[in-house]
Tab-separated table of C-alpha atoms and ligand atoms in Angstrom:
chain	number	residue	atom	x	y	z
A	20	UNK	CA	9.420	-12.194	5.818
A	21	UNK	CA	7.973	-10.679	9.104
A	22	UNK	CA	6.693	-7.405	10.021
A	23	UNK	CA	6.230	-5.076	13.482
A	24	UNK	CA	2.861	-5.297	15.072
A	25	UNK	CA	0.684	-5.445	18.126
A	26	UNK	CA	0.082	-8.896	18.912
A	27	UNK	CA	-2.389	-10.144	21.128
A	28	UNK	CA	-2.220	-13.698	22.672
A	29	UNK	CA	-4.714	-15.535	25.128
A	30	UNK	CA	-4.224	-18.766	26.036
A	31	UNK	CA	-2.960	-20.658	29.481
A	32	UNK	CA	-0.588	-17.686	30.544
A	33	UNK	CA	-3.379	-15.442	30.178
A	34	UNK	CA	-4.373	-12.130	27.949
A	35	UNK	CA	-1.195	-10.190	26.796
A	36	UNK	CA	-1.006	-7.502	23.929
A	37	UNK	CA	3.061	-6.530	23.185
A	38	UNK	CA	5.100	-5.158	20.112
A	39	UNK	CA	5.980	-8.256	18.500
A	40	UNK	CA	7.295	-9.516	14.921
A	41	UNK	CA	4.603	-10.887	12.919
A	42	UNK	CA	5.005	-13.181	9.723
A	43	UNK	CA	3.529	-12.481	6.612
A	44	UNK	CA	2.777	-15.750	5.786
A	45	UNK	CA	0.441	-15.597	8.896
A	46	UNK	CA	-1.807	-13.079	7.404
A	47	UNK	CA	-5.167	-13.640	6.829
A	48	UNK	CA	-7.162	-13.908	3.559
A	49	UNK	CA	-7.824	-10.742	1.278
A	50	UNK	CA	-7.291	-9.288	-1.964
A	51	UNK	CA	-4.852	-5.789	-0.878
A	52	UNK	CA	-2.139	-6.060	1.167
A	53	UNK	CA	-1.467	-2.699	2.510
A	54	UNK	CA	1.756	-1.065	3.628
A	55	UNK	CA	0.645	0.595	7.080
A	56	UNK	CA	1.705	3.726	7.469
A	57	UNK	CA	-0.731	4.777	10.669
A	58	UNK	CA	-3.604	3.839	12.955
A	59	UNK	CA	-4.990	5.210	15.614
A	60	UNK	CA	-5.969	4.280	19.341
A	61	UNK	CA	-9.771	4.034	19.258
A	62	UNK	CA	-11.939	3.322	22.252
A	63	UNK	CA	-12.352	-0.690	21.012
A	64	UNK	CA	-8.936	-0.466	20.242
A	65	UNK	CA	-8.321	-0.202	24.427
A	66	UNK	CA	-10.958	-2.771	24.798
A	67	UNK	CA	-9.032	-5.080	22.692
A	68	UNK	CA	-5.160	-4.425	23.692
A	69	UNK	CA	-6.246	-4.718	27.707
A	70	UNK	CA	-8.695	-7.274	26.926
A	71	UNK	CA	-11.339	-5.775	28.699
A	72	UNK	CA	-14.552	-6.637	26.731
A	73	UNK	CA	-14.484	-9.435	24.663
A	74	UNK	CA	-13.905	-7.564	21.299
A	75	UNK	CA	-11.294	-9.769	20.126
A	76	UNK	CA	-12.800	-12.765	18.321
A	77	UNK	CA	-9.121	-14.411	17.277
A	78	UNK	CA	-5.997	-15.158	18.484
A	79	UNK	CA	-3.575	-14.450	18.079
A	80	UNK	CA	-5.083	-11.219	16.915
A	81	UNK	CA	-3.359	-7.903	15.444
A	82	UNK	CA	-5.708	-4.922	16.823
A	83	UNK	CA	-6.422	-1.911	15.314
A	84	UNK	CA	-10.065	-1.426	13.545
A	85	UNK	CA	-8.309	1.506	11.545
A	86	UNK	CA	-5.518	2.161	9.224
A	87	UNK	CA	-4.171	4.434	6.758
A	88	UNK	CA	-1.839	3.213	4.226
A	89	UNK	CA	-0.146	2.682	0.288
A	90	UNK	CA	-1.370	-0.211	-1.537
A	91	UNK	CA	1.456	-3.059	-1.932
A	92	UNK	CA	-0.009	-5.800	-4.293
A	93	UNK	CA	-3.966	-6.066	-5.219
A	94	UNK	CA	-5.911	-8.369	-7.323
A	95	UNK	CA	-8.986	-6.432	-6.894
A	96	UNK	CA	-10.304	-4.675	-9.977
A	97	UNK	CA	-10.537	-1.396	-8.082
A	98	UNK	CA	-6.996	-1.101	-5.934
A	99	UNK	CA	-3.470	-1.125	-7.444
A	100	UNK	CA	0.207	-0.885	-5.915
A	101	UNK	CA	1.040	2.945	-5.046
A	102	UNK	CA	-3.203	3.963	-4.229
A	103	UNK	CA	-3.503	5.497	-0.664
A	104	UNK	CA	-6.196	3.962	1.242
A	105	UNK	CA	-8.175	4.310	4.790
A	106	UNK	CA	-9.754	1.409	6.360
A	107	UNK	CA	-12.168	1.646	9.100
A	108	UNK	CA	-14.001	-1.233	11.067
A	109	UNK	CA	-15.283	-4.256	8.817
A	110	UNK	CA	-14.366	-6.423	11.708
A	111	UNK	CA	-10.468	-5.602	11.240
A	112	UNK	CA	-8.912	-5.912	14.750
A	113	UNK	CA	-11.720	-7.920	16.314
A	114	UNK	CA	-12.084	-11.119	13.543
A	115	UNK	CA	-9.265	-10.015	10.964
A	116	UNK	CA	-5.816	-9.070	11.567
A	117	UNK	CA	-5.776	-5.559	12.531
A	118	UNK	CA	-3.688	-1.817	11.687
A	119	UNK	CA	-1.609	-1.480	14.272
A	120	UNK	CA	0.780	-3.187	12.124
A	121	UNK	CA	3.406	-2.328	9.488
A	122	UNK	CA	1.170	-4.814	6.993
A	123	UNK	CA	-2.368	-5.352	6.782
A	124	UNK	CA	-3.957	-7.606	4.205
A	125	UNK	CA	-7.651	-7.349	3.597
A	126	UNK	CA	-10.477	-7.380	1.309
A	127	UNK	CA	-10.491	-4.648	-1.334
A	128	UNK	CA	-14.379	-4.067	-0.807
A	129	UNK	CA	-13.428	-2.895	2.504
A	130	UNK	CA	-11.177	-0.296	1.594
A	131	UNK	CA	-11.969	3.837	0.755
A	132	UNK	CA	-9.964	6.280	-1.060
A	133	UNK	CA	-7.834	8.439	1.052
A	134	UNK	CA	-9.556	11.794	0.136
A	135	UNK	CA	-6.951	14.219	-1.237
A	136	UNK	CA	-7.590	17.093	1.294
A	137	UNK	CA	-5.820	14.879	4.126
A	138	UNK	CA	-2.537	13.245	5.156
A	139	UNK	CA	-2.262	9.386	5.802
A	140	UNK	CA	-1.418	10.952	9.568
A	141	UNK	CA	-4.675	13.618	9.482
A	142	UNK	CA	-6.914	10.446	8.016
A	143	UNK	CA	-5.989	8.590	10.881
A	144	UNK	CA	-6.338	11.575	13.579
A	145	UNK	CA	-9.881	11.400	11.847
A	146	UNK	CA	-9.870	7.734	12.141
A	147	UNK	CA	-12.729	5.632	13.242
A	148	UNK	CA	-14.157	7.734	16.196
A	149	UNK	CA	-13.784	11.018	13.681
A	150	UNK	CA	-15.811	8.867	11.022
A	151	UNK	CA	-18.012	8.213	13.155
A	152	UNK	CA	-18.401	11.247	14.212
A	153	UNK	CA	-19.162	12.023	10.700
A	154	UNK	CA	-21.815	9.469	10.190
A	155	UNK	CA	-23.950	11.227	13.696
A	156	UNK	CA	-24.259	14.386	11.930
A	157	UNK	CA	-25.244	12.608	8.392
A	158	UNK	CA	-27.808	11.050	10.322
A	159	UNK	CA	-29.143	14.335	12.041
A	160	UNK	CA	-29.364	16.072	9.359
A	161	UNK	CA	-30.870	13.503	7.397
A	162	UNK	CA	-33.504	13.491	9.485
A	163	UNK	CA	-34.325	17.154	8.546
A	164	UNK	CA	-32.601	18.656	12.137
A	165	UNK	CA	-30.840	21.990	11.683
A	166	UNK	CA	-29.551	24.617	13.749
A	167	UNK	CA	-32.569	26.997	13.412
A	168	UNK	CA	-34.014	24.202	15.824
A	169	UNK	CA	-31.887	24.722	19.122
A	170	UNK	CA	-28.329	23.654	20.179
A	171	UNK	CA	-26.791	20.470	19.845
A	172	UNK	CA	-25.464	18.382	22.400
A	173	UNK	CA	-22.421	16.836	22.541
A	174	UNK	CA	-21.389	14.004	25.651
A	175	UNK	CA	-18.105	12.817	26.008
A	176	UNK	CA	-16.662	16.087	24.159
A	177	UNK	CA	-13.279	15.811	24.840
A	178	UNK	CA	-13.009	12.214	23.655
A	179	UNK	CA	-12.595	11.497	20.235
A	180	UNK	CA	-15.925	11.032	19.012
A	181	UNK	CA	-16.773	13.930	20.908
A	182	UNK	CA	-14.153	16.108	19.378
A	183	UNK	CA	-14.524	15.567	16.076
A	184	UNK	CA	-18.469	16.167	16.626
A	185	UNK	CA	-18.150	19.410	18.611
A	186	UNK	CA	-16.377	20.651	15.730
A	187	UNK	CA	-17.815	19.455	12.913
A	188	UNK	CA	-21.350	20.497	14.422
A	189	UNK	CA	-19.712	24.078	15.222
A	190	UNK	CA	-18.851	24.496	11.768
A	191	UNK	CA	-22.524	23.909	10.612
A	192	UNK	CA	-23.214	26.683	12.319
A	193	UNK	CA	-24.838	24.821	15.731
A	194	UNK	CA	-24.764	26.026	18.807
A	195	UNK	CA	-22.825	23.297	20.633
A	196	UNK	CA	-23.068	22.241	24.223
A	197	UNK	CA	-20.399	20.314	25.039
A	198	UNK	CA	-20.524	17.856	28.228
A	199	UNK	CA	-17.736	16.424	30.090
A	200	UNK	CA	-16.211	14.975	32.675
A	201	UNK	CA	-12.910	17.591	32.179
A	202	UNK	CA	-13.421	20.609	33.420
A	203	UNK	CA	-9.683	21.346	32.512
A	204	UNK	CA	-10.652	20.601	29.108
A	205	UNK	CA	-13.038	23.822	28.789
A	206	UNK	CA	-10.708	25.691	26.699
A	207	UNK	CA	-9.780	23.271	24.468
A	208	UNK	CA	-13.157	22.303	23.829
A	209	UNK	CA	-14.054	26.457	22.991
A	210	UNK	CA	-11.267	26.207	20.704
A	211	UNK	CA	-12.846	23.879	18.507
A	212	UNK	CA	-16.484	25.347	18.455
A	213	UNK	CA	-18.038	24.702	21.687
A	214	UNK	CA	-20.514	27.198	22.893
A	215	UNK	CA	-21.305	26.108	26.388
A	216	UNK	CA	-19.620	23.606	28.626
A	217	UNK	CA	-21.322	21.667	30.853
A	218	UNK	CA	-20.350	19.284	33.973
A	219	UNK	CA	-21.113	15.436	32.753
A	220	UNK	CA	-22.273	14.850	36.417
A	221	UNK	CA	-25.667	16.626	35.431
A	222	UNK	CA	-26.616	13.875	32.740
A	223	UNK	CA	-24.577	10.537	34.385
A	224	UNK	CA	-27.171	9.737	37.296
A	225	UNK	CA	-30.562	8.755	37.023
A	226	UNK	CA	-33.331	11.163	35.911
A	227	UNK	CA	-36.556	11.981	35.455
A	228	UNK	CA	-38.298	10.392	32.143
A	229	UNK	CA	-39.204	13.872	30.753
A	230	UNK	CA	-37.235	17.514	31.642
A	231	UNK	CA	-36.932	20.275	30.992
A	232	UNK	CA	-36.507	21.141	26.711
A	233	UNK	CA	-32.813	21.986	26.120
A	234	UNK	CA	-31.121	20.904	22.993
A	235	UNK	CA	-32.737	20.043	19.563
A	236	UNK	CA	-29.693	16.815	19.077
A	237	UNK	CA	-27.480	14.929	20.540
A	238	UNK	CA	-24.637	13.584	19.657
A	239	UNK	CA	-23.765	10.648	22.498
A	240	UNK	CA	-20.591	8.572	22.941
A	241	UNK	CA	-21.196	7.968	26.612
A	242	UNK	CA	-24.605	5.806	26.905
A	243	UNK	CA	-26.425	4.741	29.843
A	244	UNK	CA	-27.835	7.246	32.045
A	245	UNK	CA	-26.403	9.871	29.976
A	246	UNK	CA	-28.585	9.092	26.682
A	247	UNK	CA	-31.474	8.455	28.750
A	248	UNK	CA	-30.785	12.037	30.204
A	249	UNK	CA	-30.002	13.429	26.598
A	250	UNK	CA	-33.214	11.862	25.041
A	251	UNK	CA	-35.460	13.348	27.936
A	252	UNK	CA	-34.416	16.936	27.770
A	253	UNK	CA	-34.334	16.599	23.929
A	254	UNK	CA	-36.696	19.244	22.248
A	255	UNK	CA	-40.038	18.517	20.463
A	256	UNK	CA	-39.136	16.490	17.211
A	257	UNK	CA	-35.481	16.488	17.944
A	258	UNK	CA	-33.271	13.806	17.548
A	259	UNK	CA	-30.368	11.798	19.422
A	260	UNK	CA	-27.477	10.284	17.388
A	261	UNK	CA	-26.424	6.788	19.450
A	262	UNK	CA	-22.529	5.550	18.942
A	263	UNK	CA	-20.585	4.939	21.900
A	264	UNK	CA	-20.862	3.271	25.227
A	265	UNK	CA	-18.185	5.415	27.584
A	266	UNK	CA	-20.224	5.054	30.606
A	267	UNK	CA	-22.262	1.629	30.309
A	268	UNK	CA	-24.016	-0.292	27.433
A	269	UNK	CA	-27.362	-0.278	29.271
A	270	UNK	CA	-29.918	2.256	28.302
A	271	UNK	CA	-31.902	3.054	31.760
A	272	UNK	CA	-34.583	5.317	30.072
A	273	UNK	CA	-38.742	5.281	29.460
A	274	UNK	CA	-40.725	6.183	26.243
A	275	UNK	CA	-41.851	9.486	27.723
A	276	UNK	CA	-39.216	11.624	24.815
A	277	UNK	CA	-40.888	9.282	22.328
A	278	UNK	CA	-44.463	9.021	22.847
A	279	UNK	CA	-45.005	12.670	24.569
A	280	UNK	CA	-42.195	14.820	22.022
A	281	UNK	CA	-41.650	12.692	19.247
A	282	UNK	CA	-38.068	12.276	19.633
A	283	UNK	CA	-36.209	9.872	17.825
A	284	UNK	CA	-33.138	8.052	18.437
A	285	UNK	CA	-30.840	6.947	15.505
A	286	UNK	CA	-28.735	4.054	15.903
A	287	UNK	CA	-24.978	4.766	14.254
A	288	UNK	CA	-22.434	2.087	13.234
A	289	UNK	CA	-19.348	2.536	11.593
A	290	UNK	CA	-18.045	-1.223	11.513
A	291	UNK	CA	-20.747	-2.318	8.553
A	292	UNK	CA	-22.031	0.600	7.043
A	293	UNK	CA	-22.693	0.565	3.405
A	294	UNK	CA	-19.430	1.840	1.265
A	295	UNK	CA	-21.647	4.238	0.340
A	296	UNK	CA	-22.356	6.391	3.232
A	297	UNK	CA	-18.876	5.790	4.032
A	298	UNK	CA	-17.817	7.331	1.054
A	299	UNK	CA	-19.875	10.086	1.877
A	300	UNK	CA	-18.719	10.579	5.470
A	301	UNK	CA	-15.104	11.179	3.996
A	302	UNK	CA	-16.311	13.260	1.424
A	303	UNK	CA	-18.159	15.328	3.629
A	304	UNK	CA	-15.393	15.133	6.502
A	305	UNK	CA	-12.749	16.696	3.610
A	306	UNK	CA	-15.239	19.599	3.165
A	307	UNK	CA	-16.352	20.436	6.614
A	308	UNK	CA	-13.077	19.438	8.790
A	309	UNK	CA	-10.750	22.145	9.939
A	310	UNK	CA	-7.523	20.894	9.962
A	311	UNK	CA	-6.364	22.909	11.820
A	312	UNK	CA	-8.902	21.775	14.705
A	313	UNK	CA	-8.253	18.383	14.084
A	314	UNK	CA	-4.381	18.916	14.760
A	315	UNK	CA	-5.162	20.654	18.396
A	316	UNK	CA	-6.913	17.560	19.159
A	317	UNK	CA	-4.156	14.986	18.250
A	318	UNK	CA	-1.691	13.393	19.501
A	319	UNK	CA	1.091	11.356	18.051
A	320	UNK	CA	2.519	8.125	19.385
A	321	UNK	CA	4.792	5.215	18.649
A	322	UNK	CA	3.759	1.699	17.715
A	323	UNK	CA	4.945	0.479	21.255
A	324	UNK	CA	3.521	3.182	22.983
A	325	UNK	CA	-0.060	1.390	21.878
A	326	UNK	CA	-0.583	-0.817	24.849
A	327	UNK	CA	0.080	2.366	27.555
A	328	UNK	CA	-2.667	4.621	25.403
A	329	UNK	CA	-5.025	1.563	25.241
A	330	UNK	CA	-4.665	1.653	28.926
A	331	UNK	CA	-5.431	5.533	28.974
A	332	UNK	CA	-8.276	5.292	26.660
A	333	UNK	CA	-10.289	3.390	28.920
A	334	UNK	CA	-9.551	5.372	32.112
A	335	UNK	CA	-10.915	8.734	30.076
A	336	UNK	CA	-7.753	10.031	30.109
A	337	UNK	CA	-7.018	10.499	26.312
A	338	UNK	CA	-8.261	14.231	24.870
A	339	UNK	CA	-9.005	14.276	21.062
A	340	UNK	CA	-7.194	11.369	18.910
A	341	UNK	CA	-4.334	9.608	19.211
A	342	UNK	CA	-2.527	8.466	15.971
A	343	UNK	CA	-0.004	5.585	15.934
A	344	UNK	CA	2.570	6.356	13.541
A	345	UNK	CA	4.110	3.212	12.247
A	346	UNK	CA	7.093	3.937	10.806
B	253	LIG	P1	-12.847	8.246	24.052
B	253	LIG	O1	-12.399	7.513	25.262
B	253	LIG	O2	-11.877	9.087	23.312
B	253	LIG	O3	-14.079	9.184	24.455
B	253	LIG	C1	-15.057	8.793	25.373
B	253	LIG	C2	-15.347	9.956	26.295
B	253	LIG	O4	-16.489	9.625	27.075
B	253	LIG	C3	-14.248	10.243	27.315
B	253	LIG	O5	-13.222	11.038	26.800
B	253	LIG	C4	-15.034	10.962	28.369
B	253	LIG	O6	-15.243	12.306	27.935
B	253	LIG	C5	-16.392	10.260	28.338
B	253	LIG	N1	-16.500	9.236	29.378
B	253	LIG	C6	-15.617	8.249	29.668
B	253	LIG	N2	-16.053	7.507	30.679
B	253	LIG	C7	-17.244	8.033	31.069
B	253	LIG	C8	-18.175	7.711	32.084
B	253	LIG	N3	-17.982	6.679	32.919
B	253	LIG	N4	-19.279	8.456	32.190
B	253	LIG	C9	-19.500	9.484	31.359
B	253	LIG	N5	-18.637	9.853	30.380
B	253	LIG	C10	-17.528	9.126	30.240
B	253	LIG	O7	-13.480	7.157	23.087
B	253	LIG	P2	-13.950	7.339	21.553
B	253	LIG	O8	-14.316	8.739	21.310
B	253	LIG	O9	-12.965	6.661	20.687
B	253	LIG	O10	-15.261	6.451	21.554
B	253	LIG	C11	-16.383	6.902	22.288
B	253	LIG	C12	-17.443	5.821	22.333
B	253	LIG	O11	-17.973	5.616	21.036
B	253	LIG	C13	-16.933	4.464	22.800
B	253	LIG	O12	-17.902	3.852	23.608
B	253	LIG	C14	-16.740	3.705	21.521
B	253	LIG	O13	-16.818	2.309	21.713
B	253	LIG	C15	-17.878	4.245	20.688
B	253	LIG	N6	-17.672	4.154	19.262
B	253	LIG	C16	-18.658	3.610	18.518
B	253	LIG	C17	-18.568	3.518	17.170
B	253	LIG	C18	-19.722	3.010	16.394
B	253	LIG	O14	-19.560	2.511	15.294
B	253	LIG	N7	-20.924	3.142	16.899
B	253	LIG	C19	-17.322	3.900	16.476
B	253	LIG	C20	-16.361	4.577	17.327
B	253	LIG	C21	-16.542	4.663	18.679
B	253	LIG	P3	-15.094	13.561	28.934
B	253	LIG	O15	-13.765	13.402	29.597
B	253	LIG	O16	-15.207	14.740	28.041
B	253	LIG	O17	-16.229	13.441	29.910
């Protein structure tokens, strides 16, 4: 029995990712095997399909650190045939056989409810970068930030992390700044919340180590000199939600927003955090997410049409999500 999927290959002809059919035999180890209905195109997910970074640990290798899906066989105590499920990070797509795949077959530990307020298709227009979106704001407002305090920040808004934050930070009732890169993307980031737009050229060069006081979080995507930027024009006792790494992994900044305003920068990961907080971030990602936001910011694609939007990821050229509909 074999399956569609997204295979990658290295070896003496070089790195290649193509549609190709996969055996089931050739699956890896795990407790649910999940029919894959869709995935998405995440940022790793281009790192991994043009091979990029090194974020494929396995070959050949199945990318895809996301899917939505129906349980097909399970001898975990908590899963059974027919259950919907989501699946985000754990390693899938990097170590273990990914979700850009008709079949998927993983641990059941690894695996959340699909909440009932969303589609397979909206879970995965969600996906990993809405998640994680999701776990930035759980982690500014656990540390006591609200909107009485000043606007929020958002870098790399019209990417999918970016998105997902401008809006579910606009529904909180935050002022939202949105910076990017896309001017032509002004309207489409005002549709989803966005108060103010600003040019991602102010916060992608060097800067000073303290400016001037302008938003009370951040939520960055984008790294580099553009959280060093974000952390020193952070208010007094603000805060500045880490996830992505658009612009560079490096982190060119000083103490100044630390020691002088007692900022505080929170590390997020999706791939390894606790069920519980993931549980959470789809509970709270059912109550708080417009759909009808989340559908102006998502595309649909193909399973062969993964490689070209892996491409586009990288080169900034994808707005919002993209969800790979398996078929
Ligand atoms: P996207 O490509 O959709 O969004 C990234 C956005 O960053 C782009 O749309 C663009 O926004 C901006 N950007 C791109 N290149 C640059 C650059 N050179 N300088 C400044 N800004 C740039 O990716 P995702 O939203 O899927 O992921 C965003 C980041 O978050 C990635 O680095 C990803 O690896 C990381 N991530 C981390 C997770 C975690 O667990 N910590 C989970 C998910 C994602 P604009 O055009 O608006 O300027």
């Amino acid at each position: 029995m074999s399956f569609k999927a997204i295979r990658i290959d290295k070896d003496e002809q070089g790195y290649r990712a193509g549609l190709a059919d996969f055996a089931e035999a050739d699956l890896m180890e795990g407790d649910v095997t999940v029919a894959v209905s869709h995935s998405t195109i995440n940022y790793k997910d281009g790192l991994a399909i043009t091979g990029k970074s090194p974020v494929v640990r396995r070959f050949p290798m199945i990318p895809g650190i996301d899917f939505a899906g129906v349980v097909e066989s399970s001898s975990h105590a908590d899963w059974k045939a027919g259950d919907k499920v989501v699946l985000n990070g754990w390693g899938v797509g990097e170590t273990h056989l990914g979700g850009l795949a008709q079949k998927a077959r993983v641990k059941g530990d690894w695996l959340v409810r699909l909440p009932d307020a969303f589609s397979p298709a909206q879970a995965m227009a969600i996906g990993t970068a809405g998640y994680t979106a999701m776990l930035a704001v759980m982690a500014l407002e656990a540390h006591g930030a609200n909107p009485q305090h000043g606007p929020a920040l958002v870098t790399g808004a019209a990417g999918g992390v970016g998105s997902v934050a401008t809006a579910l930070l606009a529904a909180r009732g935050w002022t939202v700044i949105a910076s990017t890169g896309r001017a032509a993307e002004a309207d489409y980031l005002k549709s989803l919340g966005a108060a103010e737009i600003i040019d991602r050229a102010e916060l992608s060069s060097p800067g000073r180590p303290l400016g001037t006081e302008r938003w009370a979080v951040c939520v960055d995507s984008v790294g580099s000199h553009t959280l060093a930027n974000a952390l020193a024009q952070t208010k007094y006792g603000g805060a500045v939600a880490a996830c992505g790494l658009a612009q560079g992994m490096d982190l060119p900044a000083s103490v100044a927003p630390f020691i002088l305003r007692g900022v505080s920068l929170l590390g997020i990961d999706s791939v390894m955090a606790p069920q519980a907080r993931r549980r959470e971030a789809w509970r709270r990602l059912a109550r708080d997410l417009d759909v009808g936001k989340l559908a102006a910011m998502t595309q649909t694609i193909p399973l062969a049409g993964a490689m070209q939007a892996g491409r586009d990821i990288l080169e900034g050229k994808v707005r919002g999500r993209v969800v790979v509909e398996i078929g």
